[in-house]
Coordinates of C-alpha atoms and ligand atoms in Angstrom, one line a residue:
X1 CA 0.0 0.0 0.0
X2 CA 1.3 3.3 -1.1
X3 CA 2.4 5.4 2.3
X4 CA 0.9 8.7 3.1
X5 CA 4.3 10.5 4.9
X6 CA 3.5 12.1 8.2
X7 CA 3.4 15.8 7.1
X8 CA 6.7 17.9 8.0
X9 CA 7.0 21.6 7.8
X10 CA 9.9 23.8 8.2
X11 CA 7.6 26.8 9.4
X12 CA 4.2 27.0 11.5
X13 CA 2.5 28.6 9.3
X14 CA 1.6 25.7 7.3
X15 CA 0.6 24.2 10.8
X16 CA -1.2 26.5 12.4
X17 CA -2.4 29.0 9.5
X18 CA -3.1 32.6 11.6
X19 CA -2.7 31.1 14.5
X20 CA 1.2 30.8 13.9
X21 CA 2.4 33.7 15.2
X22 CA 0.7 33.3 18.3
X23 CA 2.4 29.8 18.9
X24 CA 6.0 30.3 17.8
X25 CA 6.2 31.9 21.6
X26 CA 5.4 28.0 22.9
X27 CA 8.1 26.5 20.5
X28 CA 10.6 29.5 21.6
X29 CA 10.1 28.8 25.5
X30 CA 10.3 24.7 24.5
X31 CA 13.3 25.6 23.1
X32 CA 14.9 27.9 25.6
X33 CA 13.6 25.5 28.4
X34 CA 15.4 22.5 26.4
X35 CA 18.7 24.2 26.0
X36 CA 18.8 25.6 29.7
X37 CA 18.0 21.9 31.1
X38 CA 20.3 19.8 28.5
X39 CA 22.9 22.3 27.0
X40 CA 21.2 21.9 23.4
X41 CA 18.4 22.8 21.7
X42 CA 16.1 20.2 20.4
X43 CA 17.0 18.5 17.4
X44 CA 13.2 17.9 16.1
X45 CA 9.8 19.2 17.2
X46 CA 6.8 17.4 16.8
X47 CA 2.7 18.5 17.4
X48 CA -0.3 16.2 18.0
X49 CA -3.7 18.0 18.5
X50 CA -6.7 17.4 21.0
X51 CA -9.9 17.2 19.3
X52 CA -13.4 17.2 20.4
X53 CA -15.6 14.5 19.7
X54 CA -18.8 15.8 17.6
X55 CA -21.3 12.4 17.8
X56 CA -20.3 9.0 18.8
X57 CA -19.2 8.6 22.0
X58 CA -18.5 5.0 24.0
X59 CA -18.6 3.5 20.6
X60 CA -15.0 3.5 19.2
X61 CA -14.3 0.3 20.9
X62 CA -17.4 -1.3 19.7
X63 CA -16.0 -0.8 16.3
X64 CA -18.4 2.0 15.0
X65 CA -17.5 5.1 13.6
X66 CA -17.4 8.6 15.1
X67 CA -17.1 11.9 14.4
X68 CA -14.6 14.6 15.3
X69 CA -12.1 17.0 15.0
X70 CA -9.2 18.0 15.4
X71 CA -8.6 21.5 17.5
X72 CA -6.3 24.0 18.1
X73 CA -4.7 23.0 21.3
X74 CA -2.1 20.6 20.8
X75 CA 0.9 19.1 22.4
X76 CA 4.6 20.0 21.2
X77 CA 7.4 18.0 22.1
X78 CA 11.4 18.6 21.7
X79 CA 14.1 16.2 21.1
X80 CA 17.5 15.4 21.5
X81 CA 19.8 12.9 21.7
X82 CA 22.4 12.4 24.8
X83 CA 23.0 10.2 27.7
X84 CA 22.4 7.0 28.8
X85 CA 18.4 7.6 30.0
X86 CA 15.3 8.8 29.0
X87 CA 14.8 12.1 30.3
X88 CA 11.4 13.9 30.3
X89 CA 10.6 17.2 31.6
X90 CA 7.9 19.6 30.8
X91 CA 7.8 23.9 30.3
X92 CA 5.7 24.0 33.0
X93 CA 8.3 22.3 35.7
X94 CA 6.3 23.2 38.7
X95 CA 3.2 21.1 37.4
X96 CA 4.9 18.3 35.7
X97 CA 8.0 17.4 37.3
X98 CA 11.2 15.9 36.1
X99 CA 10.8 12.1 34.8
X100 CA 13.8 9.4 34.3
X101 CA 13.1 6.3 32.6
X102 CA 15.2 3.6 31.6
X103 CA 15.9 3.7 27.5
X104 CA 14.5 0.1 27.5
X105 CA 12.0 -0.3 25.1
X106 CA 11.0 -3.9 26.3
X107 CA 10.4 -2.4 30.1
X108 CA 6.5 -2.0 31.5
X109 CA 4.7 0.6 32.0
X110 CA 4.2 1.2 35.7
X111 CA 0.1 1.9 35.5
X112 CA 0.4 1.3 39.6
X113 CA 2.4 4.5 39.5
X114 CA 0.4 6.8 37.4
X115 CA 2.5 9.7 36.1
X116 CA 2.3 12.2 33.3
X117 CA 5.3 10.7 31.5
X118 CA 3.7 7.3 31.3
X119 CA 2.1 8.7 27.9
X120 CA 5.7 9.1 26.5
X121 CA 6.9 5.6 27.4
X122 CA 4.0 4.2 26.0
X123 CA 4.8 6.0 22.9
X124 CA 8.4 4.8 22.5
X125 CA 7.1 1.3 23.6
X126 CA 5.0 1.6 20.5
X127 CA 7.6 2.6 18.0
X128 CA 10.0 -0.2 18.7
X129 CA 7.0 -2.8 19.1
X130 CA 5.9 -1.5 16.0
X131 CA 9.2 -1.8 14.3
X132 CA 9.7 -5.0 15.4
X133 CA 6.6 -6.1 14.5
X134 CA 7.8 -4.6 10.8
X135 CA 11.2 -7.0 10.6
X136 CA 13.3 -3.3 10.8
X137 CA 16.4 -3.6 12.6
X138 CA 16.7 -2.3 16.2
X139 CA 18.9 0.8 16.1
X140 CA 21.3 1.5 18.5
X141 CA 19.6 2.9 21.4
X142 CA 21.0 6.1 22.8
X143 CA 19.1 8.2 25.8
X144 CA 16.7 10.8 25.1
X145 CA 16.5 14.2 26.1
X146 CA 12.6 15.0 25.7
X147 CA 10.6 18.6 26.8
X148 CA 7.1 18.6 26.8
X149 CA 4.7 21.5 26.3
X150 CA 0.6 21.3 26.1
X151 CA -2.2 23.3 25.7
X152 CA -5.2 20.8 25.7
X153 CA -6.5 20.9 29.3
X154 CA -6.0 17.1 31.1
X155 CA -8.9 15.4 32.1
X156 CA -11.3 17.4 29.8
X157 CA -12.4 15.0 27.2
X158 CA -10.1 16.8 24.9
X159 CA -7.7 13.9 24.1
X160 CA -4.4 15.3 25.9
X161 CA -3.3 12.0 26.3
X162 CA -3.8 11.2 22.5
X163 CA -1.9 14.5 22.1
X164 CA 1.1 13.4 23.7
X165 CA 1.2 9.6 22.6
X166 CA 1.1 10.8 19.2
X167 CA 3.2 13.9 18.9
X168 CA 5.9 11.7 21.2
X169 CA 5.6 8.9 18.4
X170 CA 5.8 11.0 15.4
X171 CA 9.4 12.8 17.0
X172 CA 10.4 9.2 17.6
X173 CA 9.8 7.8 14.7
X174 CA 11.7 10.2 13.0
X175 CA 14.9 10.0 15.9
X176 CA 15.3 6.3 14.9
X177 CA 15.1 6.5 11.4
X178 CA 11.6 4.3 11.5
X179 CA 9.7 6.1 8.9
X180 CA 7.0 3.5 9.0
X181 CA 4.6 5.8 6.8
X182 CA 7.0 4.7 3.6
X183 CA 5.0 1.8 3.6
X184 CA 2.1 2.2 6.3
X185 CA -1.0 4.3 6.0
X186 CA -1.1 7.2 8.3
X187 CA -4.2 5.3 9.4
X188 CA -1.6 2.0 10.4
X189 CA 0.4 5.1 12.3
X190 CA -2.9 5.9 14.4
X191 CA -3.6 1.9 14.8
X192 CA -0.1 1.7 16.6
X193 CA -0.3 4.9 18.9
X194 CA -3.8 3.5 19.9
X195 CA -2.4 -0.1 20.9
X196 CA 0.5 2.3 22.8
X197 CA -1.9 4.4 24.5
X198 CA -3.2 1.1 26.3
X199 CA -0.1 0.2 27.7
X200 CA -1.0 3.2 30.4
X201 CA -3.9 1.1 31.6
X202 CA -7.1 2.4 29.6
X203 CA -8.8 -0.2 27.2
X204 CA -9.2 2.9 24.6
X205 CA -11.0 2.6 21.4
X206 CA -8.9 3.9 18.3
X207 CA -10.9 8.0 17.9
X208 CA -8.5 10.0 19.7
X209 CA -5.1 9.0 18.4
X210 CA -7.0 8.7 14.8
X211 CA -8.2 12.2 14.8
X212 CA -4.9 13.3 16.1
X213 CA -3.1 11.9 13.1
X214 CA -5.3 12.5 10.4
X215 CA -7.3 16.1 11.4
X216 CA -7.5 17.9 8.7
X217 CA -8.3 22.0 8.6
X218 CA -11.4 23.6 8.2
X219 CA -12.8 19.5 8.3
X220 CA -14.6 17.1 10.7
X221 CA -14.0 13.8 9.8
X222 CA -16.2 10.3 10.0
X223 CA -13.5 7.8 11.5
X224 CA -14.1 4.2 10.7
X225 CA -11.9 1.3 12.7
X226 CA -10.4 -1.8 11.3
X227 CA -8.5 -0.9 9.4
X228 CA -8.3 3.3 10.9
X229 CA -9.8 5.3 7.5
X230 CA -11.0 9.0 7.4
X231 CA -13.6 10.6 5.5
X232 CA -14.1 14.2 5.5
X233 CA -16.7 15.5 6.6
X234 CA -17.5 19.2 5.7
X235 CA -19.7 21.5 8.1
X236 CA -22.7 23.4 7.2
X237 CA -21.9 27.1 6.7
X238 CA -23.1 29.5 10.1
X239 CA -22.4 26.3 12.4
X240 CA -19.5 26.6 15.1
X241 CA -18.8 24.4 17.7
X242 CA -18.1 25.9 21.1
X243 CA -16.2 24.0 23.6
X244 CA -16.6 24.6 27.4
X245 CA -14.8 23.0 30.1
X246 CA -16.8 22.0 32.9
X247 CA -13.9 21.5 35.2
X248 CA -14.8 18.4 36.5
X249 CA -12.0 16.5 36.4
X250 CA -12.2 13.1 34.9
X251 CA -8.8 11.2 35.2
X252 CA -9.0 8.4 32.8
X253 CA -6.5 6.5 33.7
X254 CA -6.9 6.8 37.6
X255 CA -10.3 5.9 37.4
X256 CA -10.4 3.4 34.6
X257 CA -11.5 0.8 36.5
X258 CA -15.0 1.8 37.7
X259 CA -16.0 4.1 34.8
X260 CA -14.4 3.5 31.3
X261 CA -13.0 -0.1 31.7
X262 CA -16.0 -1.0 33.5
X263 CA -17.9 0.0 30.2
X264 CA -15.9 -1.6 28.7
X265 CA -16.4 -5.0 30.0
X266 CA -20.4 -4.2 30.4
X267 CA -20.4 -4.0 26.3
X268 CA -18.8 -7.0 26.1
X269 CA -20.7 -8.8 28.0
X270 CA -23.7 -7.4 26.4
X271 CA -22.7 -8.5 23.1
X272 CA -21.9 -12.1 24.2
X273 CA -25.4 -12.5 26.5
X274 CA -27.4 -11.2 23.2
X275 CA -25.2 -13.2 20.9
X276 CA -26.5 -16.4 23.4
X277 CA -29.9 -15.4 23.6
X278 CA -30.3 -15.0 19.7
X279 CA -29.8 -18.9 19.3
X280 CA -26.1 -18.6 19.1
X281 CA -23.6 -21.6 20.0
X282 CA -22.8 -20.8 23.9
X283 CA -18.5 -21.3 22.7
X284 CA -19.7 -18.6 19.7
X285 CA -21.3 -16.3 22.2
X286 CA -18.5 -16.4 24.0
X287 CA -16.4 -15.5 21.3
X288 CA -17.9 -12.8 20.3
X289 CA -16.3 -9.4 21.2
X290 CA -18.2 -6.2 20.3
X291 CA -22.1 -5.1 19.9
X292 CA -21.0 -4.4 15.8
X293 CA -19.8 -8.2 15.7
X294 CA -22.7 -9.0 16.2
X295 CA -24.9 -7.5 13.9
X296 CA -24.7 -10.4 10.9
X297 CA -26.5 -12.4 13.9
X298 CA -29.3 -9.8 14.6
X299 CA -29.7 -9.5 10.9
X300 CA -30.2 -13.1 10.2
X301 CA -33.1 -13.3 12.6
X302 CA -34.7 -9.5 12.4
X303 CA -34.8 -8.8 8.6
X304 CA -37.7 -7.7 7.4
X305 CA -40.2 -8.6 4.4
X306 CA -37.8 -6.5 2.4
X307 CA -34.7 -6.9 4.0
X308 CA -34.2 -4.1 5.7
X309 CA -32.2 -4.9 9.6
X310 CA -32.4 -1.0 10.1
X311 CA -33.2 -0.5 13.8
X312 CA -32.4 -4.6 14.1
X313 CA -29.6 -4.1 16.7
X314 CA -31.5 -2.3 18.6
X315 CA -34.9 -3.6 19.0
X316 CA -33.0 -6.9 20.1
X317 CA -31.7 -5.3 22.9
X318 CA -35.1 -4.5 23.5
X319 CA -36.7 -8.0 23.6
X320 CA -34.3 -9.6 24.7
X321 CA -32.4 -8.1 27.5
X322 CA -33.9 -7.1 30.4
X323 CA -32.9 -3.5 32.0
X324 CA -31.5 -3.4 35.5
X325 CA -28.5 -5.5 36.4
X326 CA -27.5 -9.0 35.9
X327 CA -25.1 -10.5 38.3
X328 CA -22.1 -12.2 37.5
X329 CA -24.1 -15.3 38.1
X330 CA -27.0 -14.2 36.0
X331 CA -23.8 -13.9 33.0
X332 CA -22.1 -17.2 33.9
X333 CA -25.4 -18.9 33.7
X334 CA -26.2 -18.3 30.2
X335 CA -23.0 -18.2 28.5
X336 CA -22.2 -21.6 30.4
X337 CA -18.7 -20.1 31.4
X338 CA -17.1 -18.3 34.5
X339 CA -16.8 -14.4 33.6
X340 CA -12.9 -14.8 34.2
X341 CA -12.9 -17.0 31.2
X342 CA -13.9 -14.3 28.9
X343 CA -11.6 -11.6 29.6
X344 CA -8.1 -14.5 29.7
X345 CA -4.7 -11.6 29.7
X346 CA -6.6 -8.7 29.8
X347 CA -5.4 -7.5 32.9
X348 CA -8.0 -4.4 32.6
X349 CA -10.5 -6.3 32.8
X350 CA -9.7 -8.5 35.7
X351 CA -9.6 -5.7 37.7
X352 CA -13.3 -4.5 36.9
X353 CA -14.2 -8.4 37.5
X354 CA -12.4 -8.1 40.8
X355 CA -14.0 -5.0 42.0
X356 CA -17.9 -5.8 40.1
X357 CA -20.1 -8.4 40.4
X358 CA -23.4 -6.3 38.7
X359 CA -23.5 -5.2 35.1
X360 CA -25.8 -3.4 32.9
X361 CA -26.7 -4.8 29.5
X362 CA -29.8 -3.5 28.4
X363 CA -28.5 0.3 28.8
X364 CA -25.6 0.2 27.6
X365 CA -26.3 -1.6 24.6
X366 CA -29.2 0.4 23.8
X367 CA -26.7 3.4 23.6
X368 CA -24.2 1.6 21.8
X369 CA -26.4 1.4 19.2
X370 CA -28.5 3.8 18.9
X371 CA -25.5 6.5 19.4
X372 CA -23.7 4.3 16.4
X373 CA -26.8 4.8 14.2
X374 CA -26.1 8.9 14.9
X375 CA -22.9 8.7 13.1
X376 CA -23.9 8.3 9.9
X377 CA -27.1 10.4 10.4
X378 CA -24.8 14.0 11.6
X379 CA -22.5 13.0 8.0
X380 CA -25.7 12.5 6.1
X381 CA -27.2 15.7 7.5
X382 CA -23.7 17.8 6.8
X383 CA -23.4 15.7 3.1
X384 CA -27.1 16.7 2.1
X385 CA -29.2 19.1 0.6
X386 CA -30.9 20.6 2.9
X387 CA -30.4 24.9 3.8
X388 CA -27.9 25.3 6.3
X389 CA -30.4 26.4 9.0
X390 CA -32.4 22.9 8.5
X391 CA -29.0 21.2 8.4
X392 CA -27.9 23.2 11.7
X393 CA -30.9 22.2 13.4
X394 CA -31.3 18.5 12.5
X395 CA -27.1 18.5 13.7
X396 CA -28.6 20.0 17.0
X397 CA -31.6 17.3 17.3
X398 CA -29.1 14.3 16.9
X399 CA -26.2 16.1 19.4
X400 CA -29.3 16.6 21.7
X401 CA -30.6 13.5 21.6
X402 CA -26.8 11.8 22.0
X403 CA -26.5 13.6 25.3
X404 CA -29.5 12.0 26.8
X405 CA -28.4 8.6 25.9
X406 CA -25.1 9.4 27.6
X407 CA -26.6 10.8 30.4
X408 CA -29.2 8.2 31.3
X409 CA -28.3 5.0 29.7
X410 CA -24.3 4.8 29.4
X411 CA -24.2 7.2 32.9
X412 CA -21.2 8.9 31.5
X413 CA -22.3 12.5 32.4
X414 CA -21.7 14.0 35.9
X415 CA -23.4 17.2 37.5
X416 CA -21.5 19.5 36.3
X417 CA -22.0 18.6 32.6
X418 CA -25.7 18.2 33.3
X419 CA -25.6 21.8 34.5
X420 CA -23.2 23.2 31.6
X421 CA -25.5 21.4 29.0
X422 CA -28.4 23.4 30.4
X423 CA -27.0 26.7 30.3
X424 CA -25.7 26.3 27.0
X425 CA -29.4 24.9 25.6
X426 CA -30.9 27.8 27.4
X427 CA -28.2 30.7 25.4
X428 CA -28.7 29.7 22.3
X429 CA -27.3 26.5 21.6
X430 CA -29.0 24.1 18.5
X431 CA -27.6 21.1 20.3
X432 CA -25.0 20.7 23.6
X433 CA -23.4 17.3 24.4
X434 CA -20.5 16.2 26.7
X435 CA -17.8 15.2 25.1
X436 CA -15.6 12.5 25.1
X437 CA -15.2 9.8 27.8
X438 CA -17.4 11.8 30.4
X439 CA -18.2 12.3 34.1
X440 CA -16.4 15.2 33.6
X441 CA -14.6 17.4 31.3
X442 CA -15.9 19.1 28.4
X443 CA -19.2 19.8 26.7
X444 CA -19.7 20.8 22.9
X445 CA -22.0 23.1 21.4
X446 CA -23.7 23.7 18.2
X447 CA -23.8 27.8 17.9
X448 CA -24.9 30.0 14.8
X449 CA -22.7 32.0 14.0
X450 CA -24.5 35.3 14.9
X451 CA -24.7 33.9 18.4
X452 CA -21.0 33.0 19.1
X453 CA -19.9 36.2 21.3
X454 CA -23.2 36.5 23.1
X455 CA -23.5 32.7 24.0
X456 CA -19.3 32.8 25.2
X457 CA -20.5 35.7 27.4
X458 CA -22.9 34.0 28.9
X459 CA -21.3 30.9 29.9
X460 CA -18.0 32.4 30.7
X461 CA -19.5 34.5 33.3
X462 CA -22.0 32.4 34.3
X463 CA -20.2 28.8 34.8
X464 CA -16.5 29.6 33.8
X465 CA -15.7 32.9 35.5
X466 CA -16.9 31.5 39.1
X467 CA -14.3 29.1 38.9
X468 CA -11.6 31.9 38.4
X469 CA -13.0 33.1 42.3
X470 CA -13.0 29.8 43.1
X471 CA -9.2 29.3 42.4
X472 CA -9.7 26.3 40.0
X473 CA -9.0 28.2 36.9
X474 CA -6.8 31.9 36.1
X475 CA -7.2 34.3 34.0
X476 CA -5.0 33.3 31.8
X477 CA -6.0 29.7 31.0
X478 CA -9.8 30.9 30.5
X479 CA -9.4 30.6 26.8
X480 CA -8.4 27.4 26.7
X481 CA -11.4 26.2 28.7
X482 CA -14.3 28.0 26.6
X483 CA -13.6 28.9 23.0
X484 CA -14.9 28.4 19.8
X485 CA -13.2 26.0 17.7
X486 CA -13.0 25.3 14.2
X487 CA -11.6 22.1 12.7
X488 CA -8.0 22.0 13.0
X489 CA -4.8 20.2 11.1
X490 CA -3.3 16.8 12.4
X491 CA -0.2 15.8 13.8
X492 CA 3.1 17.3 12.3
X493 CA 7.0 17.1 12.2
X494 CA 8.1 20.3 12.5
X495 CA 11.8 21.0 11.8
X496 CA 12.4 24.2 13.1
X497 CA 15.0 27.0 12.9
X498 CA 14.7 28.7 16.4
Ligands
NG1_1 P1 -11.2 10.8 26.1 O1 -11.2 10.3 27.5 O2 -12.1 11.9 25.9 O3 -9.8 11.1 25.6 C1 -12.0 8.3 25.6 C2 -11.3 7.3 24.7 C3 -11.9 7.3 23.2 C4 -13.4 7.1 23.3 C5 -14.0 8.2 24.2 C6 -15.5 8.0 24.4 C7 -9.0 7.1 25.3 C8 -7.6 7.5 24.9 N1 -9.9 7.7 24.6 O4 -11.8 9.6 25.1 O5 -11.3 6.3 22.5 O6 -13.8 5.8 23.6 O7 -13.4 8.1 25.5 O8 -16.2 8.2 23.2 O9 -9.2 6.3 26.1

């Protein structure tokens, strides 16, 4: 397969458009910071965006599509080469803290021990796996001299960590000669930093890191999994997206175990109960691993006089899954198997089995697939030929209608998103949703145009600004917590003349 090369720019304007001259400060101060710690300045730069997730959320690692984009807050990383270790430090030295790693590539991850320069590791764990994996020849393996410098806000939904896994792989990639885009699609590129992301102790579906590879300005894109592909996605003219923090803070990683990985398991236990109670073999059912998986088995049995399984998924999880919990028991029972059995080396999962015993089905599946069937409606709406004010409004409806089913039948939304969600419905917005993995972090809103500045006012001094009194936000990181965004461009080498 023909590569697509990671893109590399010798200036930021190609990056960042008119937002350039506002960011070379950041890539000065890296630079400067690098050169003060280590004696040199960085040999390479590389970016990685955040992005915000427009519809389809909690279904990446189902296998269905979703829909984001790329923003303008990003991650840049510097690099040099020199001593024995990997060391990582960060601009912002009184938040994030001096990191030394071994330059093993085979060592683990320490997800007991959950630090900010995990992501990294796990990033340079990916590119030698990955290389391996590829037949290339390890290359000499010197230490790393690595600083750090982000703008996407952590724990708000905004992919930070995809940020830094990606723009850490791209500058590695590129340190050790593995330019695995020569023969790889960029989507194979997003595939790996995925699987690397993981080894920080999140089952993660593929969105973030693919986004963060393949944004694109000025375009949303429709993400499809296995194997990673992007279509664009145009927006309707007069539509922004406004994102607003809710400062909630959701730490993925720290609490995988009872919220996203505990998702995670409920899905696939969901899928493997239904794929039992449609008729399947039990050693089948057992087998099988997502809700889409399964869909070749709902369609056998639900399609109609002419064919048509649309709705199929979902009105089996109707009739045959009862809402409330099932108990491990319950699970065992019908798929004829203890739960343990299941889940074999997925250490993730264990420790939801150790720490659950009750599971929803019926909920989460229902919003599994209803939310996948919104995908392709929000592209249809944006692809179609409607006026932009019935397109606006139809995007609104399904963002709208996405947030309920987050809220009440995945329970991914929190208070504080509840309340933000509100406010923004009741300023103007066509349609407000959280964002991302939830109970916490950010909501995104669908704004005219004409109502940009009025609706910012309101929520920043409503819901944003009381958190400056509060002390959980400054002045000067308010605009990175509400701002209107528009699509932004993808992860970049950037090789830099400072
Ligand atoms: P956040 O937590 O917003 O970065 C997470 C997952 C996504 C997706 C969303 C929910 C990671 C790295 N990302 O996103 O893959 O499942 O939740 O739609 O875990």
């Amino acid at each position: 397969m023909a590569g697509t090369p990671i893109s590399t720019h010798s200036d930021l304007e190609s990056v960042y458009g008119e937002g350039a001259a506002a960011v070379r400060d950041r890539y000065v101060a890296l630079s400067k910071a690098h050169h003060a710690r280590f004696g040199t300045k960085p040999e390479i730069f590389a970016r990685a965006p955040g992005r915000v997730n427009l519809i389809g959320e909690h279904i990446d690692y189902e296998g269905y599509g979703v829909l984001p984009m790329a923003i303008h807050l990003d991650t840049i990383v510097g690099v040099s080469r020199g001593g024995a270790d990997l060391t990582i430090t960060n601009v912002e030295a009184h938040k994030y803290g001096d990191l030394t790693f071994s330059a093993d590539p085979d060592q683990t991850v320490d997800v007991g021990k959950h630090n900010w320069g995990n992501y990294f590791l796990a990033a340079y764990k990916g590119v030698f796996e990955t290389a391996a994996a590829k037949g290339l020849p390890r290359p000499d393996i010197s230490g790393l001299n690595v600083t750090i410098q982000g703008t996407v806000p952590t724990g708000s939904g905004l992919s930070s960590s995809a940020a830094i896994v990606c723009a850490a792989s791209v500058a590695l990639m590129h340190v050790y000669g593995f330019d695995f885009t020569k023969e790889a699609s960029l989507g194979e590129v997003s595939e790996f930093t995925a699987r690397a992301e993981r080894y920080v102790g999140v089952t993660s579906g593929g969105m973030d890191q693919a986004i963060s590879m393949l944004g694109a300005r000025g375009i949303a894109k429709l993400v499809e999994f296995d194997p990673v592909r992007a279509h664009d996605v145009p927006l309707p003219a007069g539509a922004t997206f406004v994102i607003c923090n809710s400062l909630a803070v959701s730490n993925k990683a720290e609490s995988a175990t009872g919220r996203y990985n505990l998702r995670v398991v409920e899905c696939r236990l969901a899928a493997a109960v239904l794929a039992a109670l449609l008729g399947e073999r039990r050693e089948a059912a057992r087998a099988v691993r997502t809700l889409k998986q399964l869909e070749p088995v709902v369609a056998a049995r639900y399609s109609g006089p002419k064919g048509s399984t649309a709705g199929a998924p979902l009105a089996a999880v109707h009739e045959l899954l009862h809402p409330g919990t099932y108990s491990a028991a319950e699970v065992e029972e019908i798929l004829d198997a203890p739960l343990a059995s299941l889940f074999e080396g997925d250490a993730s999962a264990a420790l939801v089995l150790a720490a659950f015993r009750d599971f929803k089905l019926h909920d989460r599946a229902a919003h599994v697939y209803s939310e996948a069937a919104r995908v392709p409606a929000f592209r249809d709406v944006c692809l179609g030929h409607g006026s932009a004010d019935e397109k606006i409004a139809a995007l609104g409806k399904l963002m709208d209608d996405s947030q309920a089913s987050c809220r009440d039948l995945y329970e991914c939304s929190c208070k504080e998103l509840d309340q933000v969600v509100a406010l923004a419905k009741a300023n103007g917005a066509i349609g407000s949703r959280l964002t991302g993995a939830g109970w916490g972090g950010c909501t995104v809103s669908l704004v005219k145009d004409e109502d940009v500045d009025a609706f910012l006012r309101v929520l920043t001094e409503e819901y944003v600004r009381p958190l400056i009194a509060e002390g959980r936000l400054t002045e000067e990181t308010l605009s990175d917590n509400i701002f209107a965004s528009k699509p932004s461009s993808g992860a970049a080498l950037l090789k830099l003349d400072l």
